[in-house]
């Protein structure tokens, strides 16, 4: 028989064991509860739909562009109502890996002979070297030539400070004072058989907050039929707001020893293609919208000009179907080859499938579904 002290010690041991078991159960319960709460918070963050980026456009109801604003809002902000953060993450990863897997497209000429040119006294004759797709419509290239010179548009790069070209720097740079930028170099080679060599080079750098972009093959140039003007077309973007543009630059090459830049203008949108017909530059770009700020017209309306003086297209020059299904404009402009003065410009929302040039017309297409698949074609005459 146990003594009083022994019985007391047994009771105390059982009480301590019960207390330890209770503490262990409470701790385990707390851990499980914390894990469940974390999982619930994670799922709420990743999978619960949210309405992101919605904007109130009623304050723009008196704007002449209100119909365009409503359509753009529907096609940009309206499409993210059912998204969640899981979709955002997967789409971002898909876009990142797509940069490394997406192949580069290519285009080539097919049929058609280059237009001829009549002899001009004391002037070199223009000689077409591009395999043009359409008779009478000249395409851009990296090489152009006359009976006297070969013109080649090369690509390089240098350090810039603002719009000032500093040149090649191999030492340390001071903070963010300098930036490396792509630039173009027009090279001139007088034709002299085996003795042909470069005699002139003119550097075309970026300026006005714009930076040249894209692969080297995306730049193109034209030589006027009187061999006095070179027109350069290149994709670029605005460093401040990231909007993509197409730069058009005109150079005076009448004196190859003293080449000068005549004019430079910009057209909103990624460069697609260009042609020249009878001294008229026909240029196509694709302007894609990304949840624009409607207080800034250049964020949702196609525009042309220079960074300090952009002009948005008037409403009558914007084709916006009621059943537009993408916030993309195909922008088609006509410019004077030498002065770059704008003759006309039209923008087609949602027409972003194909652009085709014939001898006297341009065609833009789009596809959409209206109970059945539909392809719509819009035709524009050069004149």
Coordinates of C-alpha atoms in Angstrom, one line a residue:
X1 CA 0.0 0.0 0.0
X2 CA 1.4 3.4 -1.1
X3 CA 2.1 6.1 1.4
X4 CA 0.4 9.5 1.4
X5 CA 3.4 11.1 -0.2
X6 CA 3.6 8.4 -2.9
X7 CA 0.0 8.8 -3.8
X8 CA 0.4 12.6 -3.9
X9 CA 3.4 12.3 -6.3
X10 CA 1.4 10.0 -8.6
X11 CA -1.4 12.5 -8.8
X12 CA 1.0 15.3 -9.6
X13 CA 2.7 13.3 -12.4
X14 CA -0.7 12.5 -14.0
X15 CA -1.6 16.2 -13.8
X16 CA 1.7 17.2 -15.4
X17 CA 1.3 14.6 -18.2
X18 CA -2.3 15.8 -18.9
X19 CA -1.1 19.4 -18.9
X20 CA 1.7 18.6 -21.4
X21 CA -0.7 16.7 -23.6
X22 CA -3.1 19.6 -23.6
X23 CA -0.3 22.1 -24.5
X24 CA 0.8 19.9 -27.3
X25 CA -2.7 19.6 -28.6
X26 CA -3.2 23.4 -28.4
X27 CA 0.1 24.0 -30.3
X28 CA -0.7 21.5 -33.0
X29 CA -4.2 23.0 -33.4
X30 CA -2.7 26.5 -33.6
X31 CA -0.2 25.3 -36.3
X32 CA -3.0 23.7 -38.3
X33 CA -5.1 26.8 -38.0
X34 CA -2.2 29.0 -39.1
X35 CA -1.5 26.8 -42.2
X36 CA -5.2 26.8 -43.1
X37 CA -5.4 30.6 -42.7
X38 CA -2.3 31.0 -44.9
X39 CA -3.7 28.6 -47.6
X40 CA -7.1 30.5 -47.5
X41 CA -5.3 33.8 -47.9
X42 CA -3.2 32.5 -50.8
X43 CA -6.2 31.1 -52.6
X44 CA -8.1 34.4 -52.1
X45 CA -5.1 36.3 -53.5
X46 CA -4.5 33.9 -56.4
X47 CA -7.9 32.6 -57.5
X48 CA -10.7 34.9 -56.4
X49 CA -11.7 37.1 -59.4
X50 CA -11.3 40.8 -59.2
X51 CA -12.2 43.9 -61.2
X52 CA -8.8 45.4 -62.1
X53 CA -8.2 48.8 -63.6
X54 CA -11.8 49.8 -64.1
X55 CA -12.2 53.5 -64.9
X56 CA -15.1 55.9 -64.9
X57 CA -15.5 57.4 -68.4
X58 CA -18.7 59.4 -67.8
X59 CA -16.7 62.6 -67.5
X60 CA -15.8 62.2 -71.2
X61 CA -19.4 61.9 -72.4
X62 CA -19.3 65.3 -74.2
X63 CA -16.2 64.4 -76.1
X64 CA -16.5 63.9 -79.9
X65 CA -14.5 60.7 -79.3
X66 CA -16.8 59.3 -76.7
X67 CA -17.9 56.4 -78.9
X68 CA -14.3 55.4 -79.4
X69 CA -13.6 55.8 -75.7
X70 CA -16.5 53.4 -74.8
X71 CA -15.2 50.8 -77.3
X72 CA -11.6 51.1 -76.2
X73 CA -12.7 50.7 -72.5
X74 CA -14.8 47.7 -73.4
X75 CA -11.8 46.1 -75.2
X76 CA -9.2 46.9 -72.6
X77 CA -10.4 47.5 -69.1
X78 CA -13.6 45.5 -69.6
X79 CA -11.7 42.3 -70.5
X80 CA -9.9 42.0 -67.2
X81 CA -13.1 41.8 -65.0
X82 CA -12.9 38.0 -64.6
X83 CA -9.2 37.7 -64.2
X84 CA -7.4 36.7 -61.0
X85 CA -3.7 36.8 -59.9
X86 CA -3.1 33.2 -60.9
X87 CA -4.0 34.1 -64.5
X88 CA -1.8 37.2 -64.3
X89 CA 1.2 35.1 -63.1
X90 CA 0.7 32.4 -65.8
X91 CA 0.2 34.9 -68.5
X92 CA 3.3 36.8 -67.5
X93 CA 5.4 33.6 -67.4
X94 CA 4.0 32.6 -70.8
X95 CA 4.9 36.0 -72.2
X96 CA 8.4 35.8 -70.8
X97 CA 9.2 32.3 -72.1
X98 CA 7.5 33.3 -75.4
X99 CA 10.3 35.8 -75.9
X100 CA 12.8 33.0 -76.1
X101 CA 10.7 30.6 -78.2
X102 CA 8.9 32.8 -80.7
X103 CA 10.4 32.6 -84.1
X104 CA 11.1 35.6 -86.3
X105 CA 8.9 35.9 -89.4
X106 CA 10.2 36.7 -92.8
X107 CA 8.9 38.3 -96.0
X108 CA 10.1 38.0 -99.5
X109 CA 9.3 39.5 -102.9
X110 CA 7.6 37.6 -105.6
X111 CA 6.7 38.8 -109.0
X112 CA 6.9 42.2 -110.8
X113 CA 9.7 44.2 -112.4
X114 CA 11.0 47.5 -111.0
X115 CA 9.9 50.7 -112.7
X116 CA 12.3 52.3 -115.1
X117 CA 13.5 55.9 -115.0
X118 CA 14.2 58.4 -117.8
X119 CA 17.7 59.8 -118.2
X120 CA 18.2 63.2 -116.7
X121 CA 21.1 65.5 -117.7
X122 CA 23.8 66.0 -115.0
X123 CA 21.9 63.6 -112.7
X124 CA 22.6 60.0 -111.9
X125 CA 19.9 57.5 -113.0
X126 CA 17.9 55.7 -110.4
X127 CA 18.3 51.9 -110.7
X128 CA 15.9 49.7 -108.8
X129 CA 17.5 46.7 -107.1
X130 CA 14.6 45.5 -104.9
X131 CA 12.5 42.5 -106.1
X132 CA 9.2 44.4 -105.8
X133 CA 6.0 42.5 -105.3
X134 CA 3.9 44.9 -107.4
X135 CA 4.8 46.6 -110.6
X136 CA 5.1 50.4 -110.2
X137 CA 5.1 50.2 -106.3
X138 CA 8.6 50.5 -104.8
X139 CA 9.5 48.6 -101.6
X140 CA 12.1 49.6 -99.0
X141 CA 15.4 47.8 -98.7
X142 CA 18.8 48.2 -97.0
X143 CA 20.5 48.7 -100.4
X144 CA 19.6 51.3 -103.0
X145 CA 21.6 52.5 -106.0
X146 CA 21.9 55.0 -108.8
X147 CA 24.1 54.7 -111.9
X148 CA 26.8 56.4 -109.8
X149 CA 26.5 55.4 -106.1
X150 CA 25.5 52.5 -103.9
X151 CA 23.6 53.5 -100.7
X152 CA 23.6 51.1 -97.7
X153 CA 21.8 51.6 -94.4
X154 CA 23.9 50.1 -91.7
X155 CA 23.1 49.8 -88.0
X156 CA 25.3 50.4 -85.0
X157 CA 25.2 52.0 -81.6
X158 CA 26.8 54.6 -79.3
X159 CA 26.4 56.3 -76.0
X160 CA 24.1 59.3 -75.7
X161 CA 23.6 61.9 -73.1
X162 CA 20.1 63.2 -73.7
X163 CA 20.0 63.8 -77.5
X164 CA 23.7 64.4 -77.7
X165 CA 25.9 61.6 -79.1
X166 CA 28.9 61.0 -76.9
X167 CA 30.3 58.2 -79.0
X168 CA 32.0 55.0 -77.9
X169 CA 32.8 54.8 -74.2
X170 CA 34.9 52.0 -72.8
X171 CA 35.6 53.4 -69.4
X172 CA 33.2 53.6 -66.4
X173 CA 30.0 55.7 -66.9
X174 CA 28.9 58.2 -64.3
X175 CA 25.6 57.0 -62.8
X176 CA 22.7 57.3 -65.3
X177 CA 24.1 60.2 -67.2
X178 CA 24.7 58.1 -70.3
X179 CA 22.6 55.6 -72.2
X180 CA 23.5 53.1 -75.0
X181 CA 21.3 53.6 -78.0
X182 CA 20.9 52.0 -81.4
X183 CA 21.6 54.3 -84.4
X184 CA 21.7 54.1 -88.2
X185 CA 24.5 54.9 -90.6
X186 CA 23.9 55.8 -94.2
X187 CA 27.0 54.8 -96.2
X188 CA 27.7 55.9 -99.7
X189 CA 29.9 53.9 -102.2
X190 CA 30.7 55.5 -105.6
X191 CA 30.6 52.7 -108.1
X192 CA 34.1 52.1 -109.5
X193 CA 34.5 48.4 -110.2
X194 CA 37.0 46.6 -108.0
X195 CA 38.0 50.0 -106.6
X196 CA 34.6 50.7 -105.1
X197 CA 34.9 51.9 -101.5
X198 CA 33.0 53.9 -99.0
X199 CA 33.5 57.6 -99.3
X200 CA 30.8 59.0 -97.0
X201 CA 28.9 58.0 -93.9
X202 CA 26.0 59.9 -92.2
X203 CA 24.9 59.0 -88.6
X204 CA 21.2 59.1 -87.8
X205 CA 20.8 59.0 -84.0
X206 CA 17.6 59.1 -81.9
X207 CA 16.3 62.3 -80.4
X208 CA 13.2 63.9 -78.8
X209 CA 12.9 61.2 -76.2
X210 CA 12.5 58.5 -78.9
X211 CA 14.7 55.4 -79.1
X212 CA 15.1 53.2 -82.2
X213 CA 14.1 49.6 -81.5
X214 CA 13.5 46.3 -83.2
X215 CA 15.7 43.9 -85.0
X216 CA 18.2 45.3 -87.5
X217 CA 16.2 43.8 -90.4
X218 CA 13.2 45.9 -89.5
X219 CA 14.8 49.2 -90.7
X220 CA 14.3 50.1 -94.4
X221 CA 15.1 53.0 -96.7
X222 CA 14.0 54.4 -100.1
X223 CA 16.0 56.5 -102.7
X224 CA 14.0 59.0 -104.7
X225 CA 13.9 58.6 -108.4
X226 CA 15.9 61.8 -108.9
X227 CA 18.5 60.4 -106.5
X228 CA 18.5 63.4 -104.2
X229 CA 16.5 62.1 -101.2
X230 CA 16.9 59.1 -98.9
X231 CA 13.9 58.2 -96.7
X232 CA 14.5 56.0 -93.7
X233 CA 11.7 54.1 -91.8
X234 CA 12.4 52.5 -88.4
X235 CA 10.4 51.2 -85.4
X236 CA 11.0 53.2 -82.2
X237 CA 9.5 53.9 -78.8
X238 CA 9.0 56.8 -76.5
X239 CA 11.3 56.4 -73.5
X240 CA 8.9 58.2 -71.1
X241 CA 5.6 56.4 -71.7
X242 CA 6.8 53.3 -73.7
X243 CA 4.4 53.9 -76.6
X244 CA 5.6 52.4 -79.8
X245 CA 6.1 54.6 -82.9
X246 CA 7.3 54.4 -86.5
X247 CA 10.0 57.0 -87.3
X248 CA 10.3 58.4 -90.8
X249 CA 13.4 60.4 -91.5
X250 CA 14.2 62.3 -94.7
X251 CA 17.9 63.0 -95.8
X252 CA 19.2 65.3 -98.5
X253 CA 21.8 63.2 -100.5
X254 CA 22.1 65.6 -103.5
X255 CA 25.7 66.2 -102.3
X256 CA 27.1 63.0 -100.9
X257 CA 29.9 64.9 -99.3
X258 CA 27.5 67.0 -97.3
X259 CA 24.4 64.8 -96.4
X260 CA 21.8 66.6 -94.3
X261 CA 18.7 65.6 -92.4
X262 CA 15.7 67.4 -93.8
X263 CA 12.8 66.3 -91.7
X264 CA 11.7 63.7 -89.1
X265 CA 8.2 62.7 -88.1
X266 CA 6.6 59.9 -86.1
X267 CA 3.4 57.8 -86.5
X268 CA 1.9 56.0 -83.6
X269 CA 2.2 52.2 -83.7
X270 CA 4.7 49.4 -84.4
X271 CA 6.1 49.6 -87.9
X272 CA 4.5 47.0 -90.3
X273 CA 5.3 47.9 -93.9
X274 CA 5.8 50.8 -96.4
X275 CA 5.9 51.5 -100.1
X276 CA 6.5 54.4 -102.5
X277 CA 4.4 55.2 -105.5
X278 CA 4.9 58.3 -107.6
X279 CA 6.8 60.2 -104.9
X280 CA 4.2 59.3 -102.2
X281 CA 5.2 57.2 -99.2
X282 CA 2.5 54.8 -98.1
X283 CA 3.2 53.6 -94.5
X284 CA 1.4 51.0 -92.3
X285 CA 1.7 50.7 -88.5
X286 CA -0.1 48.8 -85.8
X287 CA -1.1 50.8 -82.8
X288 CA -2.0 48.5 -79.8
X289 CA -3.7 49.9 -76.7
X290 CA -3.0 48.8 -73.1
X291 CA -5.5 50.2 -70.6
X292 CA -5.0 53.9 -71.7
X293 CA -5.4 57.0 -69.7
X294 CA -8.4 58.7 -71.4
X295 CA -7.2 62.2 -70.2
X296 CA -4.4 61.8 -72.7
X297 CA -5.7 61.5 -76.3
X298 CA -2.3 60.1 -77.6
X299 CA -2.9 57.0 -75.4
X300 CA -6.0 55.9 -77.2
X301 CA -6.1 57.8 -80.5
X302 CA -3.7 57.3 -83.4
X303 CA -1.5 60.3 -83.9
X304 CA 1.3 61.7 -86.0
X305 CA 3.9 64.5 -85.8
X306 CA 6.8 65.1 -83.3
X307 CA 7.0 64.5 -79.6
X308 CA 6.4 68.2 -78.9
X309 CA 3.6 68.5 -81.3
X310 CA 1.5 65.4 -81.9
X311 CA -1.8 65.6 -83.8
X312 CA -4.5 63.0 -83.2
X313 CA -6.6 61.8 -86.1
X314 CA -10.1 63.4 -86.5
X315 CA -13.0 61.2 -85.7
X316 CA -14.0 60.9 -89.4
X317 CA -10.6 59.3 -90.1
X318 CA -11.1 56.5 -87.6
X319 CA -13.1 53.4 -88.6
X320 CA -14.4 51.8 -85.5
X321 CA -16.9 48.9 -86.0
X322 CA -19.5 48.3 -83.4
X323 CA -18.4 44.7 -83.2
X324 CA -14.6 45.4 -83.0
X325 CA -13.0 42.6 -81.1
X326 CA -9.5 43.9 -80.5
X327 CA -8.0 47.2 -79.3
X328 CA -5.6 47.5 -82.2
X329 CA -5.6 50.1 -84.9
X330 CA -4.1 49.5 -88.4
X331 CA -2.9 53.0 -89.2
X332 CA -2.3 53.8 -92.9
X333 CA -0.7 57.1 -93.8
X334 CA 0.3 58.9 -97.0
X335 CA 3.2 61.3 -96.9
X336 CA 5.2 63.3 -99.4
X337 CA 8.4 61.4 -99.9
X338 CA 10.7 64.5 -99.8
X339 CA 9.0 66.8 -97.3
X340 CA 7.2 64.1 -95.2
X341 CA 4.1 66.4 -95.2
X342 CA 1.1 64.3 -94.3
X343 CA -1.4 63.9 -97.2
X344 CA -3.9 61.7 -95.4
X345 CA -4.2 59.2 -92.6
X346 CA -6.8 56.6 -91.8
X347 CA -7.1 54.2 -88.8
X348 CA -9.0 51.0 -88.7
X349 CA -9.7 49.5 -85.2
X350 CA -9.6 45.8 -85.0
X351 CA -8.3 45.5 -88.6
X352 CA -5.1 43.8 -87.7
X353 CA -4.9 40.5 -89.6
X354 CA -3.4 41.3 -93.0
X355 CA -2.4 44.3 -95.2
X356 CA -1.9 43.8 -98.9
X357 CA -0.7 46.3 -101.6
X358 CA -1.9 46.1 -105.2
X359 CA -0.9 48.4 -108.1
X360 CA -3.5 51.0 -107.1
X361 CA -5.1 49.9 -103.8
X362 CA -4.4 48.8 -100.3
X363 CA -6.5 46.2 -98.5
X364 CA -6.8 45.6 -94.7
X365 CA -8.6 42.7 -93.2
X366 CA -10.1 41.5 -89.9
X367 CA -11.8 38.4 -88.6
X368 CA -14.6 38.1 -86.1
X369 CA -17.4 35.9 -85.0
X370 CA -21.1 36.8 -85.4
X371 CA -23.0 33.5 -85.0
X372 CA -20.5 32.4 -87.6
X373 CA -16.9 33.2 -88.7
X374 CA -16.6 36.4 -90.8
X375 CA -13.7 37.9 -92.6
X376 CA -14.1 41.6 -93.5
X377 CA -12.0 43.4 -96.1
X378 CA -11.5 47.2 -96.4
X379 CA -10.1 48.7 -99.6
X380 CA -8.3 52.1 -100.0
X381 CA -7.3 53.7 -103.2
X382 CA -3.9 55.3 -103.4
X383 CA -5.3 58.5 -104.9

